[in-house]
Structure formats: C-alpha cells, structure tokens
Coordinates of N, CA and C in Angstrom, one line a residue:
X1 N 100.4 218.0 74.4 CA 100.4 219.4 73.9 C 99.0 219.9 73.5
X2 N 98.2 219.0 73.1 CA 96.8 219.4 72.7 C 95.9 219.6 73.9
X3 N 96.4 219.3 75.1 CA 95.6 219.5 76.3 C 95.8 220.9 76.9
X4 N 96.8 221.7 76.4 CA 97.1 223.0 76.9 C 96.1 224.0 76.2
X5 N 95.3 224.7 77.0 CA 94.3 225.6 76.4 C 94.9 226.8 75.6
X6 N 96.0 227.3 76.0 CA 96.7 228.4 75.3 C 97.2 227.9 73.9
X7 N 97.7 226.7 73.9 CA 98.2 226.1 72.6 C 97.0 225.9 71.6
X8 N 95.9 225.4 72.2 CA 94.7 225.2 71.3 C 94.2 226.6 70.8
X9 N 94.2 227.6 71.7 CA 93.8 228.9 71.2 C 94.7 229.5 70.1
X10 N 96.0 229.2 70.3 CA 96.9 229.7 69.2 C 96.6 228.9 67.9
X11 N 96.4 227.6 68.0 CA 96.1 226.9 66.8 C 94.8 227.4 66.1
X12 N 93.8 227.7 67.0 CA 92.5 228.2 66.5 C 92.7 229.6 65.8
X13 N 93.5 230.4 66.4 CA 93.8 231.7 65.8 C 94.5 231.6 64.5
X14 N 95.5 230.7 64.4 CA 96.2 230.4 63.1 C 95.2 229.9 62.1
X15 N 94.3 229.0 62.5 CA 93.3 228.4 61.6 C 92.5 229.5 61.0
X16 N 92.0 230.4 61.8 CA 91.2 231.5 61.2 C 92.0 232.5 60.4
X17 N 93.2 232.7 60.9 CA 94.1 233.6 60.1 C 94.3 233.1 58.7
X18 N 94.7 231.8 58.6 CA 94.9 231.2 57.3 C 93.6 231.2 56.4
X19 N 92.5 230.9 57.1 CA 91.3 230.9 56.3 C 90.9 232.3 55.7
X20 N 91.1 233.3 56.5 CA 90.8 234.7 56.1 C 91.8 235.1 55.0
X21 N 93.1 234.7 55.2 CA 94.1 235.0 54.2 C 93.8 234.3 52.9
X22 N 93.3 233.0 52.9 CA 93.0 232.3 51.7 C 91.8 233.0 51.0
X23 N 90.8 233.4 51.8 CA 89.7 234.1 51.2 C 90.1 235.4 50.5
X24 N 91.0 236.2 51.1 CA 91.5 237.4 50.5 C 92.3 237.1 49.3
X25 N 93.1 236.1 49.3 CA 93.9 235.7 48.1 C 93.0 235.3 47.0
X26 N 91.8 234.6 47.3 CA 90.9 234.2 46.3 C 90.4 235.3 45.5
X27 N 90.2 236.5 46.1 CA 89.7 237.6 45.4 C 90.9 238.4 44.7
X28 N 92.1 238.4 45.2 CA 93.2 239.1 44.6 C 93.8 238.4 43.4
X29 N 93.6 237.1 43.3 CA 94.2 236.4 42.2 C 93.5 236.8 40.9
X30 N 92.3 237.3 41.0 CA 91.6 237.7 39.8 C 92.3 238.9 39.1
X31 N 92.9 239.8 40.0 CA 93.6 240.9 39.4 C 95.1 240.6 39.2
X32 N 95.6 239.7 40.0 CA 97.1 239.3 39.9 C 97.3 237.8 39.8
X33 N 97.2 237.3 38.6 CA 97.3 235.8 38.5 C 98.6 235.2 39.0
X34 N 99.6 236.0 39.2 CA 100.9 235.5 39.7 C 100.8 234.9 41.1
X35 N 99.8 235.3 41.8 CA 99.6 234.8 43.2 C 98.8 233.5 43.2
X36 N 98.6 232.9 42.1 CA 97.7 231.7 42.0 C 98.3 230.5 42.8
X37 N 99.6 230.3 42.7 CA 100.2 229.2 43.3 C 100.3 229.4 44.8
X38 N 100.5 230.6 45.3 CA 100.4 230.8 46.7 C 99.0 230.6 47.2
X39 N 98.0 231.0 46.4 CA 96.6 230.7 46.8 C 96.3 229.2 46.9
X40 N 96.8 228.4 45.9 CA 96.6 227.0 45.9 C 97.2 226.3 47.2
X41 N 98.5 226.7 47.5 CA 99.1 226.2 48.7 C 98.3 226.6 50.0
X42 N 97.9 227.8 50.0 CA 97.2 228.3 51.2 C 95.8 227.6 51.3
X43 N 95.2 227.3 50.2 CA 93.9 226.6 50.2 C 94.0 225.2 50.7
X44 N 95.1 224.5 50.2 CA 95.3 223.2 50.6 C 95.6 223.1 52.1
X45 N 96.5 224.1 52.6 CA 96.8 224.1 54.0 C 95.6 224.4 54.9
X46 N 94.7 225.3 54.4 CA 93.5 225.7 55.2 C 92.6 224.5 55.2
X47 N 92.4 223.8 54.1 CA 91.5 222.6 54.1 C 92.0 221.5 55.0
X48 N 93.4 221.3 55.0 CA 93.9 220.2 55.8 C 93.8 220.6 57.3
X49 N 94.1 221.8 57.7 CA 94.0 222.1 59.1 C 92.5 222.1 59.6
X50 N 91.6 222.5 58.7 CA 90.2 222.4 59.0 C 89.7 220.9 59.2
X51 N 90.2 220.1 58.4 CA 90.0 218.6 58.5 C 90.5 218.1 59.8
X52 N 91.8 218.4 60.1 CA 92.4 218.0 61.3 C 91.6 218.5 62.5
X53 N 91.2 219.7 62.5 CA 90.5 220.3 63.6 C 89.2 219.6 63.8
X54 N 88.5 219.3 62.8 CA 87.2 218.5 62.9 C 87.5 217.2 63.5
X55 N 88.4 216.5 63.0 CA 88.6 215.1 63.4 C 89.2 215.0 64.8
X56 N 90.2 215.7 65.1 CA 90.9 215.6 66.4 C 90.2 216.3 67.5
X57 N 89.9 217.6 67.3 CA 89.4 218.4 68.4 C 87.9 218.4 68.5
X58 N 87.2 218.5 67.4 CA 85.7 218.5 67.5 C 85.1 217.2 67.7
X59 N 85.7 216.1 67.1 CA 85.1 214.8 67.1 C 85.8 213.8 68.0
X60 N 87.0 214.2 68.4 CA 87.8 213.2 69.2 C 88.3 212.0 68.5
X61 N 88.4 212.1 67.2 CA 88.8 210.9 66.4 C 90.3 211.0 66.2
X62 N 90.9 210.2 65.4 CA 92.3 210.1 65.1 C 93.1 209.8 66.3
X63 N 92.6 208.9 67.2 CA 93.3 208.5 68.4 C 94.0 207.2 68.0
X64 N 95.3 207.3 68.0 CA 96.2 206.1 67.6 C 96.2 205.0 68.7
X65 N 95.8 205.3 69.9 CA 95.9 204.3 71.0 C 94.5 203.7 71.2
X66 N 93.5 204.0 70.4 CA 92.1 203.5 70.6 C 92.0 202.1 70.2
X67 N 91.1 201.4 70.8 CA 90.8 200.0 70.4 C 90.2 200.0 69.0
X68 N 89.6 201.1 68.6 CA 89.0 201.2 67.2 C 90.0 202.0 66.4
X69 N 90.6 201.5 65.4 CA 91.7 202.1 64.6 C 91.3 203.5 64.2
X70 N 92.1 204.5 64.6 CA 91.9 205.9 64.3 C 90.6 206.5 64.7
X71 N 89.8 205.8 65.6 CA 88.6 206.4 66.1 C 88.8 206.7 67.6
X72 N 87.8 206.6 68.4 CA 87.9 206.7 69.8 C 87.4 205.4 70.5
X73 N 87.6 205.2 71.7 CA 87.2 204.0 72.4 C 85.6 203.9 72.5
X74 N 85.0 205.0 72.9 CA 83.6 205.1 73.1 C 82.9 205.7 71.8
X75 N 82.1 204.9 71.2 CA 81.3 205.4 70.0 C 79.8 205.2 70.3
X76 N 79.0 206.2 69.9 CA 77.6 206.1 70.1 C 77.0 205.2 69.0
X77 N 77.5 205.3 67.8 CA 77.1 204.4 66.7 C 78.0 203.2 66.6
X78 N 77.4 202.0 66.6 CA 78.1 200.8 66.7 C 79.0 200.5 65.5
X79 N 78.6 201.0 64.4 CA 79.3 200.7 63.1 C 80.6 201.6 63.0
X80 N 81.7 201.0 62.9 CA 82.9 201.8 62.6 C 82.9 202.4 61.2
X81 N 82.2 201.7 60.3 CA 82.2 202.1 58.9 C 81.5 203.5 58.8
X82 N 80.6 203.8 59.7 CA 79.9 205.1 59.7 C 80.9 206.2 60.0
X83 N 81.8 206.0 61.0 CA 82.8 207.0 61.3 C 83.8 207.1 60.2
X84 N 84.3 206.0 59.6 CA 85.2 206.1 58.6 C 84.7 206.8 57.3
X85 N 83.4 206.6 57.1 CA 82.8 207.2 55.9 C 82.6 208.7 56.1
X86 N 82.2 209.1 57.3 CA 82.1 210.6 57.5 C 83.5 211.2 57.6
X87 N 84.5 210.5 58.0 CA 85.9 211.1 57.9 C 86.3 211.3 56.5
X88 N 86.0 210.4 55.6 CA 86.3 210.5 54.2 C 85.5 211.6 53.6
X89 N 84.2 211.7 53.9 CA 83.3 212.7 53.4 C 83.7 214.1 53.8
X90 N 84.1 214.2 55.1 CA 84.6 215.5 55.6 C 85.9 215.9 54.9
X91 N 86.7 215.0 54.6 CA 88.0 215.3 53.9 C 87.7 216.0 52.6
X92 N 86.8 215.3 51.8 CA 86.5 215.8 50.5 C 85.7 217.2 50.5
X93 N 84.8 217.3 51.5 CA 84.1 218.5 51.6 C 84.9 219.7 52.1
X94 N 86.0 219.4 52.9 CA 86.9 220.5 53.3 C 87.6 221.0 52.1
X95 N 87.8 220.2 51.1 CA 88.4 220.7 49.9 C 87.4 221.3 48.9
X96 N 86.2 221.0 49.0 CA 85.2 221.5 48.1 C 84.9 223.0 48.3
X97 N 85.2 223.5 49.5 CA 85.0 224.9 49.7 C 85.9 225.8 48.9
X98 N 87.0 225.2 48.4 CA 87.9 225.9 47.5 C 87.1 226.3 46.2
X99 N 86.2 225.4 45.8 CA 85.4 225.7 44.6 C 84.3 226.8 44.9
X100 N 83.9 226.8 46.2 CA 82.9 227.8 46.6 C 83.5 229.2 46.6
X101 N 84.7 229.4 47.1 CA 85.3 230.7 47.1 C 85.9 231.1 45.8
X102 N 86.2 230.2 44.9 CA 86.7 230.6 43.6 C 86.1 229.7 42.5
X103 N 84.8 229.9 42.2 CA 84.1 229.1 41.3 C 84.6 229.2 39.9
X104 N 85.3 230.2 39.5 CA 85.7 230.4 38.1 C 86.6 229.3 37.7
X105 N 87.2 228.5 38.6 CA 88.0 227.4 38.3 C 87.2 226.3 37.5
X106 N 86.0 226.1 37.8 CA 85.2 225.1 37.1 C 84.1 225.6 36.3
X107 N 84.0 226.9 36.0 CA 83.0 227.5 35.2 C 83.0 226.9 33.8
X108 N 84.1 226.5 33.3 CA 84.2 226.0 31.9 C 83.6 224.6 31.8
X109 N 83.4 223.9 33.0 CA 82.9 222.5 33.0 C 81.4 222.5 33.4
X110 N 81.0 223.3 34.3 CA 79.7 223.3 34.9 C 79.1 224.7 34.9
X111 N 77.8 224.7 34.8 CA 77.1 226.0 35.0 C 77.2 226.4 36.4
X112 N 77.4 227.7 36.7 CA 77.6 228.2 38.1 C 76.4 227.9 39.0
X113 N 75.2 228.0 38.4 CA 74.0 227.7 39.3 C 74.0 226.2 39.7
X114 N 74.3 225.3 38.8 CA 74.3 223.9 39.2 C 75.4 223.6 40.2
X115 N 76.6 224.2 39.9 CA 77.7 224.0 40.8 C 77.4 224.4 42.2
X116 N 76.8 225.7 42.4 CA 76.5 226.2 43.7 C 75.4 225.4 44.4
X117 N 74.4 224.9 43.6 CA 73.4 224.1 44.2 C 73.9 222.8 44.8
X118 N 74.8 222.1 44.0 CA 75.4 220.9 44.5 C 76.3 221.1 45.7
X119 N 77.1 222.1 45.6 CA 78.1 222.4 46.7 C 77.4 222.8 48.0
X120 N 76.4 223.7 47.9 CA 75.7 224.1 49.1 C 74.8 223.0 49.7
X121 N 74.3 222.2 48.8 CA 73.5 221.0 49.3 C 74.4 220.1 50.1
X122 N 75.5 219.8 49.5 CA 76.5 218.9 50.2 C 77.0 219.6 51.5
X123 N 77.3 220.9 51.4 CA 77.8 221.6 52.6 C 76.7 221.5 53.8
X124 N 75.4 221.7 53.4 CA 74.4 221.5 54.5 C 74.4 220.2 55.1
X125 N 74.6 219.1 54.3 CA 74.7 217.8 54.8 C 76.0 217.6 55.7
X126 N 77.1 218.2 55.2 CA 78.3 218.1 56.0 C 78.1 218.8 57.4
X127 N 77.5 219.9 57.4 CA 77.2 220.6 58.7 C 76.3 219.8 59.6
X128 N 75.3 219.2 59.0 CA 74.5 218.3 59.9 C 75.3 217.2 60.5
X129 N 76.1 216.6 59.7 CA 76.9 215.5 60.2 C 77.9 216.0 61.3
X130 N 78.5 217.2 61.0 CA 79.4 217.7 62.0 C 78.7 218.0 63.3
X131 N 77.5 218.5 63.2 CA 76.7 218.8 64.5 C 76.4 217.5 65.2
X132 N 76.0 216.4 64.5 CA 75.7 215.2 65.1 C 76.9 214.6 65.8
X133 N 78.0 214.5 65.1 CA 79.2 213.9 65.7 C 79.8 214.8 66.8
X134 N 79.7 216.1 66.7 CA 80.2 217.0 67.8 C 79.4 216.8 69.0
X135 N 78.1 216.8 68.9 CA 77.2 216.6 70.1 C 77.4 215.3 70.7
X136 N 77.6 214.2 69.9 CA 77.9 212.9 70.4 C 79.2 212.9 71.2
X137 N 80.2 213.5 70.6 CA 81.5 213.5 71.3 C 81.4 214.3 72.6
X138 N 80.7 215.5 72.6 CA 80.5 216.2 73.9 C 79.8 215.5 74.9
X139 N 78.8 214.7 74.5 CA 78.0 213.9 75.4 C 78.9 212.8 76.1
X140 N 79.7 212.2 75.2 CA 80.7 211.2 75.8 C 81.6 211.8 76.7
X141 N 82.1 213.0 76.4 CA 83.0 213.7 77.4 C 82.3 214.0 78.7
X142 N 81.1 214.4 78.6 CA 80.3 214.7 79.8 C 80.1 213.5 80.6
X143 N 79.8 212.4 80.0 CA 79.6 211.1 80.7 C 80.9 210.7 81.4
X144 N 82.1 210.9 80.7 CA 83.3 210.5 81.3 C 83.7 211.4 82.5
X145 N 83.2 212.6 82.6 CA 83.5 213.5 83.8 C 82.3 213.5 84.8
X146 N 81.4 212.6 84.5 CA 80.2 212.4 85.4 C 79.3 213.6 85.5
X147 N 79.3 214.4 84.4 CA 78.4 215.6 84.3 C 77.1 215.2 83.7
X148 N 77.1 214.0 83.1 CA 75.9 213.4 82.4 C 76.0 211.9 82.6
X149 N 74.9 211.3 82.5 CA 74.9 209.8 82.6 C 74.3 209.2 81.3
X150 N 74.8 208.0 81.0 CA 74.3 207.3 79.8 C 72.9 206.7 80.1
X151 N 72.6 206.3 81.3 CA 71.4 205.7 81.6 C 71.0 206.1 83.0
X152 N 69.8 206.5 83.2 CA 69.3 207.0 84.5 C 68.0 206.2 84.8
X153 N 68.0 205.4 85.8 CA 66.9 204.6 86.2 C 65.9 205.4 87.0
X154 N 64.7 205.5 86.6 CA 63.7 206.2 87.4 C 62.8 205.3 88.2
X155 N 62.2 205.8 89.3 CA 61.3 204.9 90.1 C 59.9 204.8 89.5
X156 N 59.7 205.4 88.3 CA 58.4 205.5 87.8 C 58.1 204.4 86.7
X157 N 59.1 203.5 86.5 CA 58.9 202.4 85.6 C 57.9 201.4 86.2
X158 N 56.8 201.1 85.5 CA 55.9 200.2 86.1 C 56.2 198.8 85.7
X159 N 55.9 197.9 86.5 CA 56.1 196.5 86.2 C 54.8 195.8 85.7
X160 N 53.9 196.5 85.2 CA 52.7 196.0 84.6 C 51.5 195.9 85.6
X161 N 51.7 196.5 86.8 CA 50.6 196.4 87.8 C 49.6 197.6 87.7

C-alpha cells in the first residue's frame, strides 16, 4: 500500500493538515483552555506521524524483513548503533516541537530565551541528521535502480609509473 503514489500523497496531505490544525489549536487554547486536551491528542498524533514519515518514507527504515533489525539491508554507515541512536533522537525531537509552538507549558521551569536556544540548537542538529540520512537513502535507491553507481573505475588511475 505504501508503493501507491496516490496513497502516499493522501498521507502527506493528512500529515500537513494535522500539523496545521495543531498549530492553530496551539494559539486558540490560550483563549479557550477547554480545547487543551484536543490539542494534546493532536500534538501527539502529529509528532507520531512525523516520526513515522521520517523513518519509513524519508529514510527507508523500519523494515521488518531486513537483515538489520528495523533498519534496511543496505546501510552506508557500518554501525547499526548510529541508526538506532538517530531513530531515538528523531523520536524525542519530533515531540520537542510541541514545546516550540506552545512554550508557555515550560515557562515556569525555564527562561524562554534558554528554552528556545536549546530547542533551536537541537532542531538544527536534527535537520542536519535528517538531510544526511535522506541523501544516503536516496543514493542507495539510485544505486538499486542503476541510476548511480557505488564505485566507478576510471582509466586514469596510475600504477606508479
């Protein structure tokens, strides 16, 4: 079912729809606190679907039939621990954006400037990791369809003469 382009577009539409709805609710709960529980459920749902989208569709991970548990068969980085750690990191960072859109939740514990500094610093790191793993996965896909090669031998390699 995840190979059907129309189904993937529908999931992508729903992902953005729920994200925008969550953002709108984050601003409306300031005026109407009775919607707080709906916002919490919506935030959790949005974070979970963003995590699943990253793992399954952008990175090609969470493959149950892979020889590497919950990863994929071909990995550019030899250490499985690297992939497991970025999966865990991405999970927690997907939930940290809830604090970014409604920081008043933690204002009583941290100063807003410090909170935003930490969250945006970690978000920049998360986006760098996302870019690395996405480009790696796209390269592996290109190699599988013979649009790119992993190694190309050139005739210009000298043998020391």
